[in-house]
Amino acid sequence: MARVAVIGRLDGEERAKLALFACALRQAGHAPVIVDAELFRAGLCFYADGSVRCSPGAVVQTVARLEGHHRLLDGTPAVAVATAVPLITAGGGGAAGAVRVDAVLIDAVLIDAVLIDAIDIDRRLEFEGLYRQVGTIPWESVLNVTFKNRTRHLLDGHLPQPRWAVATPGDDPSLVRHGVSEGDVWVKSPNDTHGRGVHFVAHGEGIDKPVRSAMRDTPDGRLCLIEEDIHPLSRAGRADLSVTVVGGRAVHAVWRFHHERRAPTNSAHGGWSVAADVASLPAATRELAEQALTAAGLTYGSADLFGATIGELNLQPGGHSPGFLERVVTPLVAALRVR
């Protein structure tokens, strides 16, 4: 039985995803081990002999029960449960069953493989303590730090995308908007996630107030993003298609809807989703998603499509989409290479 490390954080959305991956690994005959993402980034190393080295003060403990709420392909709510999962973390020395490691070698938990694509270890750094991290990493700009904007840069000139621009306090927002689109636009904070910090501005509406609300301090100064709106596929509201790609092949698709055209289709804003059969999608649609992930150098992720245009790429697709466990987690685990 191989011990497989999954990198992540046991909080909020990520905890549920970690439970799904832990359950899938157990079903595949592996032994899951959760490794704290920030500890991993701080220098946890995996060696060829299967040992794990980390800074003194790390803690090994057992999580008695992990629950992952998700939805089946038909949308039915379900819960995946994994019990007695080893956890390596940088804190929690007082937790029941925790063993503080003062030596640099953890012999109790040997790692045979790392499911590195399972959880985006950079996501927490992007949206929590982003600017503190930027100060220690030689990135040129906050627009290169946030993943969604890095992928826009990578795809620019290669695949169709919405036009977007940066607005600062010294700019005339109306002029910046005009340079992007004369139609509807979205005003976004640079650290937006799950559709939060997003403002829809229809053609003819004032943009000054949304721009002021979305402005954030960044290493490049105070700024926000303005992006042209890609018209919805449904006249009854807003709709888009999210296609998940694993190993260069589209494996899962979800139609996402919202009855209000002014709102994102994210569930946090009241949107809903329905699983789609990838094989039933037009070949051009599947190929567009696959090309987008390949262009960004990703073996795993999802592309949000608006017709023939790529809205954005996501390194970590939403775990609450119907069929996520069956069509995304299971293929990822099946593709895992174990020494």
Coordinates of C-alpha atoms in Angstrom, one line a residue, residues 55-315:
S55 CA 11.8 22.1 9.7
P56 CA 12.1 21.2 13.4
G57 CA 8.8 21.8 15.2
A58 CA 6.6 20.2 12.6
V59 CA 3.8 18.1 13.9
V60 CA 2.5 14.7 12.8
Q61 CA -1.1 13.9 14.0
T62 CA -4.1 11.9 12.9
V63 CA -7.3 13.5 11.7
A64 CA -10.0 11.3 13.1
R65 CA -12.7 12.2 10.4
L66 CA -12.6 14.2 7.2
E67 CA -15.9 15.0 5.5
G68 CA -16.2 16.1 1.9
H69 CA -19.6 17.4 0.8
H70 CA -20.1 17.1 -2.9
R71 CA -22.7 16.3 -5.6
L72 CA -23.2 13.3 -7.8
L73 CA -23.5 13.6 -11.5
D74 CA -27.3 14.0 -11.2
G75 CA -26.9 16.8 -8.7
T76 CA -27.8 14.7 -5.6
P77 CA -25.9 15.9 -2.5
A78 CA -23.5 13.3 -1.0
V79 CA -20.8 13.1 1.6
A80 CA -17.4 11.4 1.3
V81 CA -15.8 10.4 4.6
A82 CA -12.2 9.5 5.3
T83 CA -11.1 8.4 8.8
A84 CA -7.7 8.3 10.6
V85 CA -5.8 10.3 8.0
P86 CA -2.2 11.3 9.0
L87 CA -1.6 15.0 8.9
I88 CA 1.8 16.8 8.8
T89 CA 1.5 20.4 9.8
A90 CA 3.5 23.3 11.3
G91 CA 1.3 23.8 14.3
G92 CA -1.2 22.2 16.6
G93 CA 1.3 20.6 19.0
G94 CA -1.4 20.5 21.7
A95 CA -3.9 18.6 19.6
A96 CA -4.8 15.1 20.8
G97 CA -2.5 12.5 19.3
A98 CA 0.0 15.1 17.9
V99 CA 3.7 14.2 17.9
R100 CA 6.1 17.1 17.7
V101 CA 9.1 16.4 15.6
D102 CA 12.3 18.0 16.9
A103 CA 14.5 16.0 14.6
V104 CA 14.5 16.8 10.9
L105 CA 13.5 13.4 9.8
I106 CA 10.0 12.1 10.1
D107 CA 10.3 8.3 10.1
A108 CA 6.7 7.6 11.1
V109 CA 5.2 8.8 7.8
L110 CA 7.0 7.7 4.6
I111 CA 5.8 9.2 1.3
D112 CA 5.8 7.1 -1.8
A113 CA 4.2 9.7 -4.1
V114 CA 2.8 13.2 -4.2
L115 CA -0.5 14.1 -5.8
I116 CA 0.8 17.6 -6.4
D117 CA -2.0 18.5 -8.8
A118 CA -4.8 17.8 -6.4
I119 CA -4.7 21.1 -4.5
D120 CA -3.3 24.4 -5.7
I121 CA -0.6 25.2 -3.0
D122 CA -0.2 28.7 -4.4
R123 CA -3.9 29.7 -4.1
R124 CA -3.7 30.4 -0.3
L125 CA -0.6 32.6 -0.9
E126 CA -2.4 34.5 -3.6
F127 CA -5.4 35.5 -1.5
E128 CA -4.1 35.4 2.0
G129 CA -1.0 37.4 2.8
L130 CA -0.5 38.0 -0.9
Y131 CA 1.4 41.2 -0.6
R132 CA 3.6 39.9 2.2
Q133 CA 4.6 37.1 -0.1
V134 CA 5.2 39.4 -3.0
G135 CA 7.8 41.2 -1.0
T136 CA 9.9 38.0 -0.8
I137 CA 9.4 36.6 -4.3
P138 CA 10.9 38.4 -7.3
W139 CA 7.8 38.6 -9.3
E140 CA 7.5 41.7 -11.5
S141 CA 3.9 42.6 -10.8
V142 CA 0.8 41.7 -8.8
L143 CA -0.8 41.0 -12.2
N144 CA 1.8 38.3 -12.7
V145 CA 1.2 37.0 -9.1
T146 CA -2.5 36.2 -9.3
F147 CA -2.9 33.0 -11.3
K148 CA -5.8 34.1 -13.4
N149 CA -4.0 37.1 -14.7
R150 CA -0.8 35.1 -15.3
T151 CA -2.8 32.8 -17.6
R152 CA -4.3 35.7 -19.4
H153 CA -0.8 36.9 -20.2
L154 CA 0.3 33.4 -21.3
L155 CA -2.7 33.0 -23.6
D156 CA -2.6 36.5 -25.0
G157 CA -2.3 36.4 -28.8
H158 CA -2.8 32.6 -28.9
L159 CA -6.4 32.0 -27.9
P160 CA -9.5 34.2 -27.9
Q161 CA -10.1 36.0 -24.5
P162 CA -12.0 39.0 -23.2
R163 CA -10.1 42.3 -23.4
W164 CA -9.1 43.7 -20.0
A165 CA -7.2 46.7 -18.6
V166 CA -5.8 48.1 -15.4
A167 CA -7.3 51.2 -13.7
T168 CA -5.5 53.3 -11.1
P169 CA -6.7 56.2 -9.0
G170 CA -5.1 58.7 -11.5
D171 CA -7.0 57.3 -14.5
D172 CA -10.4 58.4 -15.8
P173 CA -12.4 55.1 -15.4
S174 CA -14.7 56.0 -18.3
L175 CA -11.7 56.3 -20.7
V176 CA -10.1 53.1 -19.4
R177 CA -13.5 51.3 -19.9
H178 CA -13.8 52.8 -23.4
G179 CA -10.4 51.3 -24.3
V180 CA -11.6 47.9 -23.2
S181 CA -15.1 47.8 -24.5
E182 CA -18.0 50.1 -25.4
G183 CA -20.4 47.4 -24.1
D184 CA -20.9 45.9 -20.6
V185 CA -17.9 45.3 -18.4
W186 CA -16.8 43.7 -15.1
V187 CA -14.8 45.6 -12.5
K188 CA -12.7 43.3 -10.4
S189 CA -10.4 43.6 -7.4
P190 CA -7.0 42.2 -8.1
N191 CA -7.4 39.5 -5.4
D192 CA -10.9 38.4 -6.5
T193 CA -11.9 34.8 -5.8
H194 CA -15.1 32.9 -6.2
G195 CA -16.7 35.9 -7.9
R196 CA -16.3 38.1 -4.8
G197 CA -15.1 41.7 -5.3
V198 CA -16.7 41.7 -8.7
H199 CA -19.0 44.5 -10.0
F200 CA -21.1 44.4 -13.2
V201 CA -21.4 47.7 -15.1
A202 CA -23.8 47.9 -18.0
H203 CA -23.2 50.1 -21.0
G204 CA -24.2 53.6 -20.1
E205 CA -23.9 53.2 -16.4
G206 CA -21.4 55.1 -14.3
I207 CA -18.2 53.2 -13.5
D208 CA -16.5 55.5 -11.0
K209 CA -18.1 54.1 -7.9
P210 CA -17.5 50.4 -8.8
V211 CA -13.8 51.3 -9.6
R212 CA -13.3 53.0 -6.3
S213 CA -14.9 50.0 -4.5
A214 CA -12.7 47.5 -6.3
M215 CA -9.4 49.3 -5.8
R216 CA -6.8 47.5 -3.7
D217 CA -3.2 48.3 -2.7
T218 CA -0.7 46.2 -4.6
P219 CA 3.1 46.3 -5.1
D220 CA 2.3 48.3 -8.3
G221 CA 0.2 50.8 -6.5
R222 CA -3.5 51.0 -5.9
L223 CA -5.4 49.5 -8.8
C224 CA -8.3 47.3 -10.1
L225 CA -9.1 45.4 -13.3
I226 CA -11.7 46.2 -15.9
E227 CA -12.7 43.4 -18.3
E228 CA -15.2 43.3 -21.1
D229 CA -18.3 41.2 -20.6
I230 CA -18.8 38.3 -22.9
H231 CA -22.5 38.1 -23.6
P232 CA -24.3 35.1 -22.0
L233 CA -25.2 32.0 -24.0
S234 CA -28.8 32.1 -22.6
R235 CA -31.2 35.0 -23.2
A236 CA -33.0 34.0 -20.0
G237 CA -30.0 35.0 -17.9
R238 CA -26.3 34.3 -17.8
A239 CA -24.6 31.0 -18.7
D240 CA -21.1 29.6 -19.2
L241 CA -19.4 26.3 -19.6
S242 CA -16.6 25.0 -17.4
V243 CA -14.5 22.2 -18.9
T244 CA -12.0 20.4 -16.7
V245 CA -8.9 18.9 -18.3
V246 CA -6.6 16.2 -16.9
G247 CA -3.4 15.2 -18.8
G248 CA -4.4 17.2 -21.9
R249 CA -7.8 15.5 -22.2
A250 CA -11.2 17.0 -21.3
V251 CA -12.8 14.8 -18.7
H252 CA -15.6 16.8 -17.2
A253 CA -17.9 19.7 -18.2
V254 CA -20.4 21.7 -16.2
W255 CA -23.0 24.2 -17.5
R256 CA -23.3 27.1 -15.0
F257 CA -26.3 29.4 -14.9
H258 CA -27.7 32.5 -13.1
H259 CA -31.1 34.0 -13.7
E260 CA -29.7 37.5 -13.3
R261 CA -27.5 38.7 -16.1
R262 CA -25.7 41.1 -13.8
A263 CA -24.4 38.3 -11.5
P264 CA -21.5 35.8 -12.0
T265 CA -22.6 32.2 -12.3
N266 CA -20.6 31.3 -9.1
S267 CA -22.6 29.4 -6.5
A268 CA -21.5 32.1 -4.0
H269 CA -23.7 34.5 -6.0
G270 CA -26.7 32.2 -6.2
G271 CA -25.8 30.4 -9.5
W272 CA -26.4 26.8 -10.1
S273 CA -24.7 24.1 -12.3
V274 CA -25.6 21.0 -14.3
A275 CA -23.1 18.3 -15.3
A276 CA -22.7 17.8 -19.1
D277 CA -21.4 14.8 -21.0
V278 CA -18.0 15.8 -22.4
A279 CA -18.4 13.4 -25.3
S280 CA -21.6 15.3 -26.4
L281 CA -19.8 18.6 -26.6
P282 CA -18.6 19.9 -30.0
A283 CA -15.1 18.7 -30.8
A284 CA -14.0 22.4 -31.2
T285 CA -15.2 23.1 -27.6
R286 CA -13.2 20.3 -26.1
E287 CA -10.2 21.2 -28.1
L288 CA -10.4 24.9 -27.1
A289 CA -10.3 23.9 -23.4
E290 CA -7.5 21.4 -23.9
Q291 CA -5.4 23.9 -25.9
A292 CA -5.9 26.6 -23.2
L293 CA -4.6 24.4 -20.4
T294 CA -1.7 23.2 -22.6
A295 CA -0.8 26.8 -23.5
A296 CA -0.6 27.6 -19.8
G297 CA 1.6 24.6 -19.1
L298 CA -1.0 22.8 -16.9
T299 CA -1.8 19.1 -16.7
Y300 CA -4.9 19.8 -14.6
G301 CA -7.3 22.7 -14.4
S302 CA -10.5 24.0 -15.9
A303 CA -11.4 26.5 -18.6
D304 CA -14.4 28.8 -18.4
L305 CA -15.8 29.1 -21.9
F306 CA -18.2 31.7 -23.3
G307 CA -19.0 30.3 -26.8
A308 CA -15.6 30.4 -28.6
T309 CA -14.0 32.7 -26.0
I310 CA -12.0 31.7 -22.9
G311 CA -13.2 33.7 -19.9
E312 CA -10.4 32.5 -17.6
L313 CA -8.5 29.4 -16.4
N314 CA -8.7 27.9 -13.0
L315 CA -5.9 25.9 -11.5

